[in-house]
XYZ file of C-alpha atoms in Angstrom:
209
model
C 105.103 68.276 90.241
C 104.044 66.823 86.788
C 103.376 68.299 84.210
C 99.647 67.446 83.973
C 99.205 69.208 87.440
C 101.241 72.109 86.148
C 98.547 72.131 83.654
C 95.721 72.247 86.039
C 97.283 74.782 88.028
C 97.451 77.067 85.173
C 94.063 76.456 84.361
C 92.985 77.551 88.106
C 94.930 80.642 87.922
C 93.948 84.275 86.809
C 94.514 84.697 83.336
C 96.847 88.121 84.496
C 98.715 85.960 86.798
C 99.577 83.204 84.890
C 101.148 86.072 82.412
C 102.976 87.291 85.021
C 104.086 83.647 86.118
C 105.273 83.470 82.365
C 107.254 86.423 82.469
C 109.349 85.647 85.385
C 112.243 83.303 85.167
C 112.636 80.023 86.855
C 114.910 79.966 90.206
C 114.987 83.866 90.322
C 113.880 86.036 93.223
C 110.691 88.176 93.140
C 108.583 90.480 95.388
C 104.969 90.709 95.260
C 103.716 93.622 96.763
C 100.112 93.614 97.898
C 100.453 89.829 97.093
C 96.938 89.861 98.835
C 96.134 85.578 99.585
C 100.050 84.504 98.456
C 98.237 82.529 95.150
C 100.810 83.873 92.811
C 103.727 83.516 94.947
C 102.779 80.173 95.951
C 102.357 79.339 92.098
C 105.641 80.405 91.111
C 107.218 78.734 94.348
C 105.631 74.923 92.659
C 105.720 75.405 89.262
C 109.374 78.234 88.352
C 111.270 77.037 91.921
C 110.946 80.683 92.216
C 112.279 82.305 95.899
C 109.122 84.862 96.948
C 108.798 87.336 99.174
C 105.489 89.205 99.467
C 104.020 92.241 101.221
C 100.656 92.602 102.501
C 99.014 94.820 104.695
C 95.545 93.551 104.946
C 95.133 90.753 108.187
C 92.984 87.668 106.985
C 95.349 87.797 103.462
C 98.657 87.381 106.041
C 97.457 84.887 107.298
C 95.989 83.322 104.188
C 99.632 83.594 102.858
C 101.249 81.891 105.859
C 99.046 78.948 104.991
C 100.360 78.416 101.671
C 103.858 78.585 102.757
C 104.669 82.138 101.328
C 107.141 84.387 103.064
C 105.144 87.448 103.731
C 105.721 90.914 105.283
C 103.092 93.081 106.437
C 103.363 96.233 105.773
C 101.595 99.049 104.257
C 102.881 99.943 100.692
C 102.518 103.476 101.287
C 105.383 103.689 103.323
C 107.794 102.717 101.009
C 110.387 99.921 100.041
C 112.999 101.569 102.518
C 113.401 97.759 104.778
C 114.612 96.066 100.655
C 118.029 96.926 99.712
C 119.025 98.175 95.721
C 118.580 95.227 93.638
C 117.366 92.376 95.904
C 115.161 91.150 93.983
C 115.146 90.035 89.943
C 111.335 90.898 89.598
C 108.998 92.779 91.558
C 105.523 92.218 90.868
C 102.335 94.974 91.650
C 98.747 93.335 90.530
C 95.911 95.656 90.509
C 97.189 97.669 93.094
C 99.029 100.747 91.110
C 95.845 102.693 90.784
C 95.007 102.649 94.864
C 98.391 104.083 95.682
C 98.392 107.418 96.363
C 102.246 108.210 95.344
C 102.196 106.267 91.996
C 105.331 107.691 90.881
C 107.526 106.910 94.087
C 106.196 103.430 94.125
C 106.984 102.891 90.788
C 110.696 104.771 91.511
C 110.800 102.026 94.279
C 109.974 99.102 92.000
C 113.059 100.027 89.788
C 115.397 100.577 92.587
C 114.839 96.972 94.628
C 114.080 94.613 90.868
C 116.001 94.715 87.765
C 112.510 93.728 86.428
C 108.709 95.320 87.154
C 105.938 94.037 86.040
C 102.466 96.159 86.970
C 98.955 95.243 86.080
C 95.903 98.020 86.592
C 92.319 98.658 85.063
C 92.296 100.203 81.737
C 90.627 103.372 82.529
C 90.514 103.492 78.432
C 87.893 100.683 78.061
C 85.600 102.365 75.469
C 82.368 101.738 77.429
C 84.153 103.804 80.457
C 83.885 106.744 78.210
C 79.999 106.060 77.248
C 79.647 105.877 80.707
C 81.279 109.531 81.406
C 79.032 111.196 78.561
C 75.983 109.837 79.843
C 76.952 111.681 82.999
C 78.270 108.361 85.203
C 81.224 106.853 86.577
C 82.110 104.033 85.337
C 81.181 101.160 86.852
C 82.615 97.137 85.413
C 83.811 94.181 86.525
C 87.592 95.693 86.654
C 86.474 98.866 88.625
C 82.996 97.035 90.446
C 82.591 99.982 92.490
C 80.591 103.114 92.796
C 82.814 106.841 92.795
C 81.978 106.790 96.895
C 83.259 104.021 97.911
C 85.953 103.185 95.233
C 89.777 101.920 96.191
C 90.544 103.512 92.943
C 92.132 106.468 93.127
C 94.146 107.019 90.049
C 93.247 105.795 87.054
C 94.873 105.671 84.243
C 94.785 104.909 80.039
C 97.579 102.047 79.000
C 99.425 105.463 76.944
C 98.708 107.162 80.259
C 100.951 104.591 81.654
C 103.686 104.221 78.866
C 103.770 108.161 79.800
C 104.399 107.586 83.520
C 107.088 104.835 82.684
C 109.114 107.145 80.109
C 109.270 109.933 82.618
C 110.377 107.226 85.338
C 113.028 105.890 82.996
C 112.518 102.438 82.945
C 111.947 100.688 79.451
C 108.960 98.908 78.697
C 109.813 95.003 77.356
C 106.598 93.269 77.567
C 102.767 94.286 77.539
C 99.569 92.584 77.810
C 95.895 93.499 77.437
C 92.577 91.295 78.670
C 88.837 91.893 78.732
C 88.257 89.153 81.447
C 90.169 85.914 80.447
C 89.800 86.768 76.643
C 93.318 88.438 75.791
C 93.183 91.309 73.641
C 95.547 92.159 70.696
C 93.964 94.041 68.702
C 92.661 98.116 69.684
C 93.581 96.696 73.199
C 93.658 101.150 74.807
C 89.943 100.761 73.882
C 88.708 96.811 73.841
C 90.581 95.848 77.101
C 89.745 95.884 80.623
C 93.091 95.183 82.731
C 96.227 95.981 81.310
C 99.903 94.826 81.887
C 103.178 95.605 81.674
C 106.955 94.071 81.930
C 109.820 96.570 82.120
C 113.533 97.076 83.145
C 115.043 99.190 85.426
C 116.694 102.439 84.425
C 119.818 101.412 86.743
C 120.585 98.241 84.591
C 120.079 100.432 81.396
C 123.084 102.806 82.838
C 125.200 99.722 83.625
């Protein structure tokens, strides 16, 4: 590939994802779970000769996958990592899919046991206009979280401290983090300017070693 097309890959590719892309090392191995149409996976395949696997539950996505090439499982997250042995993988990747699980903790448990590295993306539930929303006596509604409290996928939200919370009690030790309000990245206030937050961190089982 050369490096102009590189560049007009990037260029095509979610802002979040080309962070994650930039975070994982060339020629390593990585899991995306709920990799959803394989774009990142197929991405990293091209451009960092990376070795994917992904999991996927929903149909049309499978097959979407399968079309670009990408090695993918179906399989409901909710179940578990139990079919990935300890450390398979170098990175494990979740994208907007932490707040829809409903055991957030285990999942997270699970990232650390199969990855030396996890990166996670979710909506910042700390997005100041969320809170205007709340005191004039709505949900939130944006372009992160586009849906209304009935219908929502969303089932727990969560603040970026909310999450630093979640990840100390887990063990594993935040490296890298990353805030965006749409494709503008945000550096400064980013618990209350930002819209989608990230993280990078390491399992608690290499800290030990």
């Amino acid at each position: 590939m050369t490096k102009l097309q590189t560049q007009v890959d990037d260029a095509m590719l979610r802002p979040d994802l080309l962070r994650i892309a930039q975070w994982i090392e060339p020629g390593s191995r990585v899991l995306d779970l709920g990799c959803n149409d394989g774009t990142l996976l197929a991405h990293l395949r091209d451009t960092r000769q990376v070795v994917g696997t992904g999991v996927e539950l929903n149909d049309q996505f499978v097959i979407a996958s399968v079309r670009r090439g990408v090695n993918v499982i179906q399989q409901d997250l909710e179940k578990g990592l139990a079919l990935f042995s300890d450390q398979q993988f170098d990175t494990v990747v979740l994208s907007k899919t932490l707040q829809s699980m409903h055991h957030t903790e285990h999942i997270l448990r699970e990232m650390a046991r199969v990855a030396r590295y996890g990166i996670v993306s979710f909506p910042n539930f700390g997005y100041w206009p969320h809170g205007w929303s709340i005191l004039r006596g709505r949900m939130p509604v944006t372009g992160e979280m586009p849906y209304q409290w009935y219908n929502t996928p969303n089932i727990h939200l969560c603040t970026m401290k909310d999450f630093q919370d979640l990840a100390q009690a887990v063990g594993v030790r935040i490296l890298d983090r990353a805030a965006f309000n749409g494709r503008d990245t945000v550096r400064f206030l980013p618990g209350w300017r930002s819209t989608l937050a990230m993280y990078r961190f390491e399992s608690p089982h290499f800290l030990a070693a």
